Every structure is written in C-alpha cells, then in structure tokens.
CSV table of C-alpha atoms in Angstrom, one decimal:
chain,number,residue,atom,x,y,z
A,1,ARG,CA,-70.1,24.1,-22.8
A,2,PHE,CA,-66.5,25.3,-23.0
A,3,LEU,CA,-65.7,24.2,-19.4
A,4,PRO,CA,-63.7,20.9,-19.1
A,5,SER,CA,-65.3,17.9,-17.4
A,6,SER,CA,-64.2,17.0,-13.8
A,7,HIS,CA,-62.3,14.0,-15.3
A,8,THR,CA,-60.4,16.3,-17.6
A,9,CYS,CA,-59.7,18.7,-14.7
A,10,GLN,CA,-58.2,15.8,-12.8
A,11,LEU,CA,-56.0,14.9,-15.7
A,12,ILE,CA,-54.8,18.5,-16.1
A,13,LEU,CA,-54.1,18.8,-12.4
A,14,ALA,CA,-52.2,15.5,-12.3
A,15,SER,CA,-50.1,16.7,-15.3
A,16,LEU,CA,-49.4,20.0,-13.7
A,17,PHE,CA,-48.4,18.3,-10.4
A,18,ALA,CA,-46.0,16.0,-12.3
A,19,VAL,CA,-44.4,18.9,-14.1
A,20,TYR,CA,-44.1,20.8,-10.8
A,21,SER,CA,-42.5,17.7,-9.1
A,22,SER,CA,-40.0,17.3,-11.9
A,23,LEU,CA,-39.1,21.0,-11.8
A,24,ALA,CA,-38.8,20.9,-8.0
A,25,LYS,CA,-36.6,17.9,-8.2
A,26,ASP,CA,-34.4,19.6,-10.8
A,27,PHE,CA,-34.3,22.8,-8.7
A,28,SER,CA,-33.4,20.8,-5.6
A,29,GLN,CA,-30.5,19.1,-7.4
A,30,MET,CA,-29.3,22.4,-8.8
A,31,SER,CA,-29.3,23.9,-5.3
A,32,ALA,CA,-27.5,20.9,-3.9
A,33,PHE,CA,-24.7,20.9,-6.5
A,34,GLY,CA,-24.5,24.5,-7.7
A,35,GLY,CA,-24.9,26.7,-4.7
A,36,ALA,CA,-23.0,27.6,-1.5
A,37,GLN,CA,-24.8,24.8,0.4
A,38,LEU,CA,-24.0,21.5,-1.2
A,39,SER,CA,-25.5,18.1,-0.3
A,40,CYS,CA,-24.7,14.5,-1.3
A,41,ASP,CA,-24.8,11.0,-0.1
A,42,VAL,CA,-21.0,10.5,0.1
A,43,ALA,CA,-18.4,13.3,0.1
A,44,ILE,CA,-14.9,12.1,-0.8
A,45,VAL,CA,-12.0,14.4,0.1
A,46,GLY,CA,-9.1,14.3,-2.3
A,47,ALA,CA,-9.1,13.7,-6.1
A,48,GLY,CA,-6.0,11.5,-6.1
A,49,LEU,CA,-5.9,7.8,-7.0
A,50,SER,CA,-7.5,6.8,-3.7
A,51,GLY,CA,-10.4,9.3,-3.7
A,52,LEU,CA,-11.2,8.8,-7.4
A,53,SER,CA,-11.0,5.0,-7.0
A,54,ALA,CA,-13.4,5.1,-4.1
A,55,ALA,CA,-15.8,7.3,-6.1
A,56,GLN,CA,-15.6,4.9,-9.1
A,57,ARG,CA,-16.4,1.9,-7.0
A,58,LEU,CA,-19.3,3.5,-5.2
A,59,LEU,CA,-20.9,4.6,-8.5
A,60,GLN,CA,-20.3,1.2,-10.0
A,61,ALA,CA,-22.3,-0.3,-7.2
A,62,ARG,CA,-24.9,2.4,-7.0
A,63,PRO,CA,-25.1,4.7,-10.0
A,64,ASP,CA,-28.0,6.6,-8.3
A,65,LEU,CA,-25.8,7.8,-5.4
A,66,ARG,CA,-25.0,11.5,-5.2
A,67,VAL,CA,-21.2,11.4,-4.8
A,68,LEU,CA,-19.0,14.5,-4.6
A,69,VAL,CA,-15.2,14.6,-4.7
A,70,LEU,CA,-13.6,17.6,-3.1
A,71,GLU,CA,-10.1,18.5,-4.3
A,72,ALA,CA,-8.0,21.3,-2.9
A,73,ALA,CA,-6.0,21.9,-6.1
A,74,GLU,CA,-7.3,24.7,-8.3
A,75,ASP,CA,-6.5,23.2,-11.7
A,76,ARG,CA,-6.0,19.5,-11.7
A,77,VAL,CA,-6.8,16.1,-10.3
A,78,GLY,CA,-4.1,13.5,-9.5
A,79,GLY,CA,-2.9,14.2,-6.0
A,80,ARG,CA,0.7,13.0,-5.8
A,81,THR,CA,0.7,12.0,-9.5
A,82,LEU,CA,1.6,14.8,-11.8
A,83,THR,CA,2.4,15.0,-15.5
A,84,LYS,CA,3.8,18.2,-17.0
A,85,PRO,CA,4.7,19.1,-20.6
A,86,VAL,CA,8.4,19.3,-21.2
A,87,ARG,CA,9.9,20.3,-24.6
A,88,CYS,CA,12.0,17.6,-26.1
A,89,ALA,CA,14.9,17.2,-28.5
A,90,ASP,CA,12.6,17.2,-31.6
A,91,GLY,CA,11.0,20.5,-30.5
A,92,GLU,CA,7.7,18.9,-29.4
A,93,SER,CA,6.4,18.9,-25.9
A,94,ARG,CA,5.6,15.7,-24.2
A,95,GLY,CA,4.3,14.7,-20.7
A,96,TRP,CA,6.8,13.7,-18.0
A,97,CYS,CA,6.0,12.5,-14.5
A,98,PHE,CA,7.0,14.7,-11.6
A,99,GLY,CA,5.3,12.6,-8.9
A,100,GLY,CA,4.4,9.0,-8.6
A,101,SER,CA,5.4,7.2,-11.8
A,102,HIS,CA,6.8,3.7,-11.3
A,103,MET,CA,5.1,0.4,-10.4
A,104,ALA,CA,6.1,-3.1,-9.6
A,105,LYS,CA,4.9,-6.1,-11.7
A,106,SER,CA,2.9,-7.2,-8.6
A,107,HIS,CA,0.8,-3.9,-8.6
A,108,SER,CA,-2.2,-5.6,-10.0
A,109,ARG,CA,-4.7,-2.9,-9.2
A,110,MET,CA,-2.7,-0.1,-10.9
A,111,LEU,CA,-2.0,-2.4,-13.9
A,112,GLN,CA,-5.7,-3.1,-14.2
A,113,LEU,CA,-6.6,0.6,-14.1
A,114,ALA,CA,-4.1,1.2,-16.9
A,115,LYS,CA,-5.5,-1.6,-18.9
A,116,ASP,CA,-9.1,-0.4,-18.3
A,117,PHE,CA,-8.3,3.1,-19.7
A,118,GLY,CA,-6.1,1.9,-22.6
A,119,LEU,CA,-2.9,3.2,-21.2
A,120,THR,CA,0.5,1.8,-22.2
A,121,VAL,CA,2.7,0.1,-19.6
A,122,SER,CA,6.3,-0.4,-20.4
A,123,GLU,CA,9.2,-2.0,-18.6
A,124,GLN,CA,11.8,0.4,-17.1
A,125,PRO,CA,15.0,-0.3,-19.0
A,126,GLU,CA,17.8,-1.7,-17.0
A,127,SER,CA,20.5,0.8,-16.3
A,128,ALA,CA,23.4,0.4,-18.7
A,129,GLY,CA,26.7,1.9,-17.5
A,130,LYS,CA,28.1,3.0,-14.2
A,131,ASN,CA,25.9,4.2,-11.3
A,132,ILE,CA,27.1,7.0,-9.1
A,133,LEU,CA,27.1,7.0,-5.3
A,134,GLU,CA,28.1,10.2,-3.5
A,135,ILE,CA,28.5,10.2,0.3
A,136,GLY,CA,30.0,13.4,1.6
A,137,ASP,CA,33.2,14.0,-0.2
A,138,THR,CA,33.4,10.5,-1.6
A,139,ILE,CA,32.2,9.6,-5.1
A,140,ASP,CA,32.0,6.0,-6.3
A,141,ARG,CA,31.3,5.0,-9.9
A,142,TYR,CA,30.3,1.3,-10.1
A,143,GLU,CA,28.5,-1.1,-12.4
A,144,GLY,CA,25.7,-3.4,-11.4
A,145,GLU,CA,24.1,-3.3,-8.0
A,146,THR,CA,27.2,-3.4,-5.8
A,147,PRO,CA,29.1,-0.2,-5.0
A,148,ASN,CA,32.9,-0.3,-4.6
A,149,LEU,CA,32.9,0.0,-0.8
A,150,GLY,CA,35.5,-2.6,0.0
A,151,THR,CA,35.1,-6.2,1.1
A,152,LEU,CA,34.5,-5.6,4.8
A,153,THR,CA,32.0,-2.8,4.2
A,154,LEU,CA,30.1,-4.9,1.6
A,155,LEU,CA,29.9,-7.8,4.0
A,156,ASP,CA,28.6,-5.5,6.7
A,157,LEU,CA,26.1,-3.9,4.2
A,158,ASP,CA,24.9,-7.4,3.2
A,159,LYS,CA,24.4,-8.3,6.8
A,160,GLY,CA,22.6,-5.1,7.6
A,161,ILE,CA,20.2,-5.3,4.7
A,162,LYS,CA,19.4,-9.0,5.3
A,163,SER,CA,18.7,-8.2,9.0
A,164,LEU,CA,16.3,-5.4,8.1
A,165,ASP,CA,14.7,-7.6,5.5
A,166,LYS,CA,14.1,-10.4,8.0
A,167,LEU,CA,12.7,-8.0,10.6
A,168,SER,CA,10.3,-6.4,8.1
A,169,LYS,CA,9.0,-9.7,6.9
A,170,THR,CA,8.3,-11.1,10.4
A,171,LEU,CA,7.0,-7.8,11.8
A,172,MET,CA,3.4,-8.7,12.1
A,173,GLU,CA,4.3,-11.9,14.0
A,174,SER,CA,6.5,-10.1,16.5
A,175,ARG,CA,4.0,-7.9,18.2
A,176,PRO,CA,5.8,-7.9,21.6
A,177,SER,CA,8.7,-6.1,19.9
A,178,TRP,CA,6.7,-3.3,18.5
A,179,THR,CA,7.0,-0.9,21.4
A,180,ASN,CA,10.7,-1.4,21.5
A,181,LEU,CA,11.1,-0.8,17.8
A,182,ASP,CA,8.9,2.2,17.9
A,183,GLY,CA,11.0,3.6,20.7
A,184,MET,CA,14.1,4.0,18.5
A,185,THR,CA,14.9,5.7,15.2
A,186,LEU,CA,15.8,3.8,12.1
A,187,SER,CA,19.3,5.2,12.4
A,188,LYS,CA,19.6,3.6,15.8
A,189,LYS,CA,18.5,0.3,14.4
A,190,ILE,CA,21.0,0.5,11.5
A,191,GLU,CA,23.7,1.3,14.0
A,192,LYS,CA,22.8,-1.8,16.0
A,193,GLU,CA,22.8,-4.0,13.0
A,194,THR,CA,26.1,-2.8,11.4
A,195,TRP,CA,29.5,-1.9,12.7
A,196,ARG,CA,31.2,0.2,9.9
A,197,GLN,CA,30.6,3.9,9.4
A,198,ALA,CA,30.6,3.6,5.6
A,199,THR,CA,27.9,0.9,5.9
A,200,ARG,CA,25.7,3.2,8.0
A,201,GLN,CA,26.2,6.1,5.6
A,202,CYS,CA,25.3,3.9,2.6
A,203,LEU,CA,22.1,2.5,4.3
A,204,THR,CA,21.1,6.0,5.3
A,205,ALA,CA,21.4,7.2,1.7
A,206,ILE,CA,19.3,4.2,0.5
A,207,ALA,CA,16.7,4.7,3.3
A,208,GLU,CA,15.9,8.4,2.9
A,209,PRO,CA,14.0,8.1,-0.4
A,210,CYS,CA,12.5,4.8,0.5
A,211,PHE,CA,10.8,6.1,3.6
A,212,ASP,CA,10.4,9.8,2.8
A,213,GLY,CA,12.3,10.8,5.9
A,214,GLU,CA,15.7,10.9,7.5
A,215,PRO,CA,16.6,7.7,9.4
A,216,ASP,CA,17.6,9.7,12.4
A,217,ARG,CA,14.1,11.1,12.7
A,218,ILE,CA,11.8,8.4,11.5
A,219,SER,CA,10.4,5.6,13.8
A,220,CYS,CA,12.1,2.3,13.1
A,221,LEU,CA,8.7,0.6,13.4
A,222,GLN,CA,7.2,2.8,10.8
A,223,ALA,CA,10.0,2.0,8.4
A,224,LEU,CA,9.7,-1.7,9.0
A,225,ARG,CA,5.9,-1.5,8.5
A,226,ILE,CA,6.3,0.2,5.1
A,227,ALA,CA,8.8,-2.5,4.1
A,228,ASN,CA,6.6,-5.2,5.4
A,229,SER,CA,3.7,-4.0,3.2
A,230,ALA,CA,5.9,-4.4,0.1
A,231,GLY,CA,7.0,-7.9,1.0
A,232,GLY,CA,10.2,-7.0,2.8
A,233,PHE,CA,13.0,-4.5,2.7
A,234,LEU,CA,14.7,-6.1,-0.3
A,235,ALA,CA,11.4,-6.1,-2.3
A,236,LEU,CA,10.9,-2.4,-1.4
A,237,LEU,CA,14.4,-1.6,-2.8
A,238,SER,CA,14.2,-3.7,-5.9
A,239,ASP,CA,10.6,-4.2,-7.1
A,240,GLY,CA,8.9,-0.9,-6.8
A,241,SER,CA,10.2,0.6,-10.1
A,242,GLU,CA,10.0,-2.1,-12.7
A,243,LEU,CA,7.2,-0.6,-14.8
A,244,ARG,CA,5.9,2.8,-15.8
A,245,ILE,CA,2.9,4.2,-17.6
A,246,GLU,CA,4.1,5.9,-20.8
A,247,GLU,CA,1.3,8.5,-20.8
A,248,GLY,CA,2.2,9.4,-17.2
A,249,ALA,CA,0.6,8.1,-14.0
A,250,GLN,CA,-1.7,11.2,-13.8
A,251,ALA,CA,-3.5,9.9,-16.9
A,252,VAL,CA,-5.1,7.3,-14.7
A,253,CYS,CA,-6.6,10.0,-12.4
A,254,THR,CA,-7.7,12.0,-15.4
A,255,ALA,CA,-9.4,9.0,-16.9
A,256,LEU,CA,-11.1,8.1,-13.5
A,257,ALA,CA,-12.4,11.7,-13.2
A,258,GLU,CA,-13.8,11.6,-16.7
A,259,ARG,CA,-15.5,8.3,-15.9
A,260,ILE,CA,-16.9,9.6,-12.7
A,261,GLY,CA,-18.1,12.8,-14.3
A,262,SER,CA,-16.8,16.4,-14.2
A,263,ASP,CA,-19.9,17.6,-12.3
A,264,ARG,CA,-19.0,15.3,-9.4
A,265,VAL,CA,-15.4,16.5,-9.1
A,266,LEU,CA,-15.1,19.9,-7.5
A,267,LEU,CA,-11.7,21.7,-7.6
A,268,SER,CA,-10.5,24.5,-5.3
A,269,ARG,CA,-12.2,22.9,-2.3
A,270,GLU,CA,-9.6,22.8,0.4
A,271,LEU,CA,-11.1,21.2,3.4
A,272,MET,CA,-10.8,23.2,6.7
A,273,GLN,CA,-13.3,21.6,9.1
A,274,VAL,CA,-15.3,18.4,9.5
A,275,SER,CA,-18.3,18.4,11.8
A,276,ALA,CA,-19.9,15.0,12.3
A,277,THR,CA,-23.1,13.9,14.1
A,278,GLU,CA,-25.0,10.7,14.4
A,279,ASP,CA,-27.0,11.6,11.3
A,280,GLU,CA,-24.7,13.5,8.9
A,281,VAL,CA,-21.3,15.0,8.2
A,282,ARG,CA,-20.7,18.6,7.4
A,283,LEU,CA,-17.6,19.7,5.6
A,284,THR,CA,-16.4,23.3,5.4
A,285,VAL,CA,-14.0,24.3,2.7
A,286,ARG,CA,-11.7,27.4,2.7
A,287,SER,CA,-14.2,29.6,0.7
A,288,GLY,CA,-16.8,29.0,3.5
A,289,GLU,CA,-18.8,26.7,1.3
A,290,GLU,CA,-20.4,23.8,3.2
A,291,VAL,CA,-21.0,20.3,2.0
A,292,THR,CA,-23.5,18.1,3.9
A,293,ALA,CA,-23.2,14.4,3.4
A,294,SER,CA,-24.5,11.1,4.9
A,295,TYR,CA,-20.9,9.8,4.9
A,296,ALA,CA,-17.4,11.1,4.2
A,297,VAL,CA,-14.3,9.4,2.9
A,298,LEU,CA,-11.1,11.2,3.8
A,299,THR,CA,-8.1,10.3,1.5
A,300,PRO,CA,-5.4,12.9,2.2
A,301,PRO,CA,-2.1,11.9,3.9
A,302,LEU,CA,-1.9,11.9,7.6
A,303,ALA,CA,0.2,15.1,7.6
A,304,VAL,CA,-2.5,16.9,5.6
A,305,LEU,CA,-5.3,15.6,7.9
A,306,SER,CA,-3.4,17.4,10.8
A,307,ARG,CA,-4.4,20.7,9.2
A,308,ILE,CA,-8.1,20.0,9.4
A,309,ARG,CA,-10.3,20.7,12.5
A,310,PHE,CA,-12.5,17.9,13.6
A,311,SER,CA,-15.7,18.4,15.7
A,312,PRO,CA,-16.0,16.4,17.8
A,313,GLU,CA,-12.3,15.5,18.0
A,314,LEU,CA,-11.2,12.1,16.6
A,315,PRO,CA,-10.5,9.3,19.1
A,316,ALA,CA,-7.2,9.8,21.0
A,317,PRO,CA,-5.2,7.1,19.2
A,318,LYS,CA,-6.1,8.3,15.7
A,319,ARG,CA,-5.7,12.0,16.7
A,320,GLY,CA,-2.3,11.3,18.2
A,321,LEU,CA,-1.0,9.7,15.0
A,322,ILE,CA,-2.3,12.5,12.8
A,323,GLU,CA,-0.8,15.1,15.0
A,324,ALA,CA,2.6,13.3,15.1
A,325,ALA,CA,2.6,13.1,11.3
A,326,GLY,CA,1.8,16.8,11.1
A,327,SER,CA,4.5,17.7,13.5
A,328,PHE,CA,7.0,15.6,11.5
A,329,ALA,CA,6.1,17.3,8.2
A,330,ALA,CA,6.2,20.8,9.7
A,331,SER,CA,9.8,20.4,10.7
A,332,PRO,CA,12.6,20.6,8.2
A,333,GLY,CA,13.3,17.3,6.6
A,334,TRP,CA,14.2,15.3,3.5
A,335,MET,CA,10.9,15.5,1.7
A,336,THR,CA,9.3,18.6,3.3
A,337,SER,CA,11.1,20.8,0.7
A,338,ALA,CA,11.6,18.3,-2.1
A,339,VAL,CA,11.7,19.5,-5.7
A,340,THR,CA,11.6,17.2,-8.7
A,341,ALA,CA,13.0,18.5,-12.0
A,342,VAL,CA,13.1,17.0,-15.5
A,343,LEU,CA,15.9,18.0,-17.9
A,344,THR,CA,15.6,17.0,-21.6
A,345,TYR,CA,18.7,16.9,-23.8
A,346,PRO,CA,19.7,16.5,-27.5
A,347,THR,CA,21.6,13.3,-26.7
A,348,ALA,CA,22.0,11.0,-23.7
A,349,PHE,CA,25.5,12.3,-23.1
A,350,TRP,CA,25.8,10.4,-19.8
A,351,ARG,CA,26.0,7.2,-21.8
A,352,SER,CA,28.9,8.4,-23.8
A,353,GLN,CA,30.6,9.0,-20.4
A,354,GLY,CA,29.9,5.3,-19.6
A,355,CYS,CA,27.3,6.2,-17.0
A,356,SER,CA,23.6,5.1,-16.5
A,357,GLY,CA,22.4,8.5,-15.3
A,358,ASP,CA,21.5,7.0,-11.8
A,359,ILE,CA,22.9,9.1,-9.0
A,360,LEU,CA,22.4,8.6,-5.2
A,361,SER,CA,23.8,11.4,-3.0
A,362,HIS,CA,23.8,11.8,0.7
A,363,LEU,CA,25.0,15.1,2.1
A,364,GLY,CA,27.3,15.8,-0.8
A,365,SER,CA,29.7,18.7,-0.6
A,366,PRO,CA,28.3,22.1,-1.4
A,367,VAL,CA,28.5,23.2,-5.0
A,368,PRO,CA,30.7,26.3,-5.8
A,369,GLY,CA,29.0,29.6,-5.2
A,370,SER,CA,26.0,28.2,-3.4
A,371,ALA,CA,24.7,29.4,-0.1
A,372,MET,CA,23.3,25.9,0.6
A,373,PRO,CA,25.2,23.7,3.1
A,374,VAL,CA,25.1,20.5,1.0
A,375,ALA,CA,24.7,19.7,-2.7
A,376,PRO,CA,21.1,19.7,-3.9
A,377,ILE,CA,20.5,16.4,-5.7
A,378,ALA,CA,19.5,13.5,-3.5
A,379,LEU,CA,18.4,11.2,-6.4
A,380,ALA,CA,18.8,11.3,-10.2
A,381,GLY,CA,17.9,8.9,-12.9
A,382,GLU,CA,17.4,8.5,-16.6
A,383,VAL,CA,13.8,9.0,-17.7
A,384,THR,CA,14.3,8.9,-21.5
A,385,SER,CA,11.2,8.1,-23.5
A,386,PRO,CA,10.6,4.4,-24.1
A,387,ASP,CA,11.6,4.7,-27.8
A,388,GLY,CA,14.9,6.2,-26.7
A,389,ARG,CA,14.5,9.2,-28.9
A,390,GLN,CA,13.9,11.8,-26.2
A,391,PRO,CA,16.8,11.7,-23.7
A,392,ALA,CA,16.0,13.0,-20.3
A,393,LEU,CA,17.1,13.0,-16.7
A,394,MET,CA,15.0,13.5,-13.6
A,395,VAL,CA,16.5,14.8,-10.3
A,396,ALA,CA,15.0,15.1,-6.9
A,397,THR,CA,16.3,17.4,-4.2
A,398,GLY,CA,16.3,16.8,-0.4
A,399,TYR,CA,17.5,18.5,2.7
A,400,THR,CA,18.1,17.8,6.4
A,401,THR,CA,18.5,21.5,7.3
A,402,GLU,CA,16.4,24.6,7.6
A,403,HIS,CA,18.0,26.2,4.5
A,404,SER,CA,16.1,26.8,1.3
A,405,TRP,CA,16.8,28.5,-2.0
A,406,PRO,CA,16.0,32.2,-2.4
A,407,ASN,CA,14.3,31.5,-5.8
A,408,ALA,CA,13.9,28.9,-8.5
A,409,GLU,CA,16.8,30.3,-10.6
A,410,ALA,CA,19.2,29.8,-7.7
A,411,ARG,CA,17.9,26.2,-7.3
A,412,ARG,CA,18.3,25.5,-11.0
A,413,ALA,CA,21.9,26.9,-11.0
A,414,ASP,CA,22.8,24.6,-8.0
A,415,ILE,CA,21.3,21.5,-9.6
A,416,LEU,CA,23.2,22.1,-12.8
A,417,SER,CA,26.4,22.7,-10.9
A,418,HIS,CA,25.9,19.4,-9.0
A,419,LEU,CA,25.3,17.5,-12.2
A,420,ALA,CA,28.5,19.0,-13.6
A,421,ARG,CA,30.4,17.4,-10.7
A,422,PHE,CA,29.7,14.1,-12.5
A,423,PHE,CA,29.4,15.0,-16.2
A,424,PRO,CA,31.0,17.6,-18.6
A,425,ARG,CA,29.7,21.1,-17.8
A,426,PRO,CA,29.0,22.1,-21.5
A,427,GLU,CA,26.8,18.9,-21.9
A,428,VAL,CA,24.9,19.6,-18.6
A,429,ASP,CA,24.2,23.2,-19.6
A,430,GLY,CA,23.1,22.2,-23.1
A,431,TYR,CA,19.6,21.1,-22.0
A,432,VAL,CA,16.6,21.5,-24.3
A,433,ASP,CA,14.2,22.2,-21.4
A,434,TYR,CA,14.2,22.4,-17.6
A,435,VAL,CA,10.9,22.0,-15.8
A,436,GLU,CA,10.4,21.5,-12.1
A,437,HIS,CA,7.7,21.1,-9.5
A,438,ASP,CA,8.0,22.0,-5.8
A,439,TRP,CA,6.3,19.4,-3.6
A,440,GLY,CA,7.1,21.4,-0.4
A,441,ALA,CA,3.4,22.2,0.2
A,442,SER,CA,2.2,18.7,-0.7
A,443,PRO,CA,3.5,15.8,1.4
A,444,THR,CA,4.6,12.9,-0.8
A,445,GLY,CA,4.7,9.2,-0.2
A,446,ALA,CA,3.8,7.8,3.2
A,447,SER,CA,3.7,10.3,6.1
A,448,PRO,CA,6.9,9.6,8.2
A,449,LEU,CA,6.4,9.3,11.9
A,450,PRO,CA,8.8,10.1,14.8
A,451,PRO,CA,9.6,7.4,17.4
A,452,GLY,CA,6.8,6.6,19.7
A,453,ALA,CA,3.9,7.2,17.3
A,454,ALA,CA,3.8,4.2,15.0
A,455,VAL,CA,2.4,1.4,17.2
A,456,GLY,CA,-1.2,2.5,16.4
A,457,LEU,CA,-0.5,2.0,12.7
A,458,CYS,CA,0.5,-1.6,13.1
A,459,ASP,CA,-2.5,-2.1,15.3
A,460,SER,CA,-5.1,-1.6,12.6
A,461,THR,CA,-8.0,-1.5,15.0
A,462,GLY,CA,-7.0,2.1,15.6
A,463,LEU,CA,-6.3,4.2,12.6
A,464,LEU,CA,-7.7,2.1,9.8
A,465,GLN,CA,-11.2,1.7,11.2
A,466,PRO,CA,-14.0,4.3,10.5
A,467,THR,CA,-15.0,6.8,13.1
A,468,GLY,CA,-18.7,7.1,13.0
A,469,ARG,CA,-19.6,8.3,9.6
A,470,LEU,CA,-16.0,9.2,8.7
A,471,HIS,CA,-14.0,6.7,6.7
A,472,PHE,CA,-10.3,6.9,5.9
A,473,ALA,CA,-8.3,5.8,2.9
A,474,GLY,CA,-5.2,6.8,1.0
A,475,ALA,CA,-1.6,5.6,0.7
A,476,ASP,CA,-1.0,6.1,4.4
A,477,PHE,CA,-3.9,3.8,5.2
A,478,ALA,CA,-2.9,1.0,2.9
A,479,THR,CA,-1.9,-2.5,4.1
A,480,GLU,CA,0.0,-3.3,0.9
A,481,TRP,CA,2.7,-1.1,-0.6
A,482,ILE,CA,2.2,1.7,1.8
A,483,GLY,CA,2.9,5.1,0.4
A,484,THR,CA,2.7,4.0,-3.3
A,485,MET,CA,0.1,4.4,-6.0
A,486,GLU,CA,-0.8,0.7,-5.6
A,487,GLY,CA,-1.3,1.3,-1.9
A,488,ALA,CA,-3.6,4.3,-2.5
A,489,VAL,CA,-5.9,2.2,-4.8
A,490,GLN,CA,-5.8,-0.8,-2.5
A,491,SER,CA,-6.8,1.2,0.6
A,492,ALA,CA,-9.9,2.6,-1.2
A,493,ARG,CA,-11.0,-0.6,-2.8
A,494,GLU,CA,-10.4,-3.3,-0.4
A,495,ARG,CA,-10.9,-2.1,3.1
A,496,PRO,CA,-14.4,-2.6,4.4
A,497,MET,CA,-16.2,0.7,4.1
A,498,ARG,CA,-19.8,1.1,5.2
A,499,CYS,CA,-21.4,3.8,3.2
A,500,CYS,CA,-24.8,4.8,2.0
A,501,GLY,CA,-27.4,3.0,4.1
A,502,GLY,CA,-25.6,-0.3,4.4
A,503,TRP,CA,-23.4,-0.6,1.3
A,504,ARG,CA,-20.0,-2.1,2.0
A,505,LEU,CA,-16.8,-2.0,-0.1
A,506,ASP,CA,-15.5,-5.5,0.5
A,507,SER,CA,-12.6,-7.1,-1.4
A,508,GLU,CA,-13.4,-6.7,-5.1
A,509,GLN,CA,-17.1,-6.1,-4.9
A,510,TYR,CA,-19.8,-4.3,-3.1
A,511,LYS,CA,-22.1,-6.4,-0.9
A,512,ILE,CA,-25.3,-5.2,0.7
A,513,HIS,CA,-25.9,-6.1,4.4
C-alpha cells in the first residue's frame, strides 16, 4: 500500500524530466559561455563604439539571442575612445580623453547615445588668443582662422582648399575620375591645385591629422572619400570638433557594455583566425579558445583585419584593400607611432601669453638635445575643463621617419622642450600632471590607403557588403563621417546586416524578412 499509483509515478517522472531538462539547459549554457569552446548566435569582434552599438541593436530586437562581443584589450572596452585619470590643479584626479573625443553638431547618433546614457555634452569653447603655425623653421602667431602667410599665399591657399572641397563634394557623381584620382597621392593633387610652396606646406600640415596619413603616401581618392563623407573638405576641417562629452567619450562605450551585460563582453580575446562555412563561423583567439557562431560581425579597422587569417580567403577586392591598409600601417608614418599626452597646469599660462594653446606643426626643427630629426608635437590644443577651473593642454605627436624615442622619459623631455619653444620654460615645466597614451599598436581614425587601393572603397558593392556569414562594420566601413565616432556608430546601425535567421539591421529598426 506504500507504492505510488501509476498516475503518481507519471507525475514524478514528468517532474524529474523537467528538472533534468532545466539542469541540462543550464549546463549547456555554462559550457557555451564559460569553457574553452564557446558558442553563440552572433559573435561581434571589437568592443568599441561600432561593436557595442551592433550588439545593443541586436539585443533590442531579439533579447533571446546569444550575443558575444570579443575584445582584444585586457582591461577595457572603448576601442579608439579612451579616458584616463589625470591629476588636476585642485589635487583631484579627473578623466581626460586620449582618443576620440570631439563631435560635430550633426553627429545625431553619438548625441543620441550621450542623451540615452545621461552624459553631458558641451560646446567646445572658441579659441581666444593667437594660434601657432610652425612649418619647418618658420613660426607664425595669428588670430582667427587665417595665418599670416602673405596675400599671394593666402589667395593660393583659398583656391586650393575650395578646389579640394568641390572635388570632395562631387566625388560620387564623378565615377570616371576615380581611377585617375586613386593613381596619385594627395600631395600630387595639392601640387596640381596650388602654385606656391608655402601653400603646399600649409595644406600638408592641415591634411596629415585630417586623414591620419602623410599626403605624399595616401591615395588622393581615399582623402576625398573621407572628406565627402563629412559633407566636404571644408566641413571636415571646421565642423568635426564643435562638441565634446564632458565625462569622456569612452563613457558611451562603458555604458553600452553595461547595458549589453558584462557576461556578453569578453576581454583579452584577440582574434587570430576566422574559419567560415555555409553553416557557421569559427573564430580562434590568441589563447587558442574557439568561438562558434551562426554569424560574425567584424568591426576592427582595415589595418587590424590584415593581421587576421581568413579561411577561406576573402574575395580578392576585399582582401586587396585590407592588405593595402595593413601594409600602409606597417610602414613608418604620421599616425603609426602617435602618442597623445595631457598636461594639467595650475593656470592657463598660455592665455597670459596672448595665445589660445592651439599649435599645428609640420616638420618643426629638432629640439635641443634630442636625437629625433624633427620636433615631436604635430598638434596641440587647450582641453581645459568646461568650468575653466582645471587648465590643461593636449598634445599629439607624429612622424614621417623611422625614428622613435628610446623611452617615455625621453619623449616627455622632447615634448616639454617643444612647448618651451612657444611659451616660457618655467611655466611649461610647472605642470601638475603629465599622462600619455601610445597608440602605436592601435591604428586610429580611418585606415589610410596608398595610391591604387581606394577605388574598391568608393564602389561599396565590394568592401561594404557581407561575405557569406561574415559582416563588416566600423569607422572604416562608414558612409558618413568616415574614421570618426559618428561613423563607427552609423556603420553598425544603418548598413543592412542579415543576422540570426533572417533578421536585418535596416535604417533605424530591425525588420524580419
């Protein structure tokens, strides 16, 4: 009489089976996300603005999707946005941007992200005082936007900029000229559009930071394509730094990662190999760990993609572009060894000197005691806190030679000596804190391309389209504001992206096919 009835046995067995199924499911998920063999629906490579934006949109549309974001960095998300603590005049440490930081008022996607996460966007104060332009041995201090180059040079400069602006605006309607433009360097085009050497030197100084490459190495077509994506050469020069996020641009990435979930963002996963079949994608990271996914979204810059092995190989046009970007980045250049440094001060002493703190230098003369062939600073500007209480300067280095500093101390000494060329040495040396970041191992901005490699970028049927189950996004793959934070988000959110059994990222929403 103590034996259960058959009906009771069925209920017990059903209950045990339900418990078993639940445990099996939990164990399966634990194995998928916690072991050496990981599996997911979509694997996203890169935890920068593009990768995290793509993950957010996928999960907004399908919360049930298993999404993993693989990031090579060991200790942070953010990609080419980076905020570091710097000690200020009041003794407190505050975050300052060392990577992407500024935005245009037209950067609606970045502005929306900042609003969504409760971040504060402020206008960049207009520079008050004299700007400094250094070209070789010549130093010009001027107010406003027009350097003191002489009437003839200024007329020639105006003509050259307007010519480049017109070419960039009409680029997409002038397809027959693409091959010709891609066959020359930007320097050659500048030479064709101007006739004074001083004009060419000035345009070169302006172009290097705009296009993350030396005009005598970068494809003219690539430069015009980047300018076209911003609304023209003039818009690229004037509109891209109107606003900044007070908490630092990396705060957007941190907030995105928190929204996505820390269990979905895996650090220290540098991608080494991608193997794709008709049914799945297998990604191998440096540690040997493998991730199997139904689809993969690759967001690193072209130059970083060149370090990854693809099996089977990517189609020839896409492979050629990636290899060209990798070759360009591997050779010495303006941004391949760039270092950004922030210096905080007790007072904004440059203002008392009647200067704005803005410096543009092109191949300045070597500083005393340095083994380097040119002065270190390519760009400098005031980055004082919005309330004006924490004075600070940011400098960026750049080289067109194979030389490099023996150590960080030598680099700092050279930077201080270069600043002392323009301001009193005691004031320059009286900084509160000096913090730097070496971007040499992390390509920044849009990947520059040499002549002959950029036609495929303008023809979006090549690079921008998926290859089987592989999808590509990132600042290099943008069609608006290429190489910027806005471009990174735009590429991930607005290009059609077929993922996960028919889901498509189309404009501002997902649509099912």
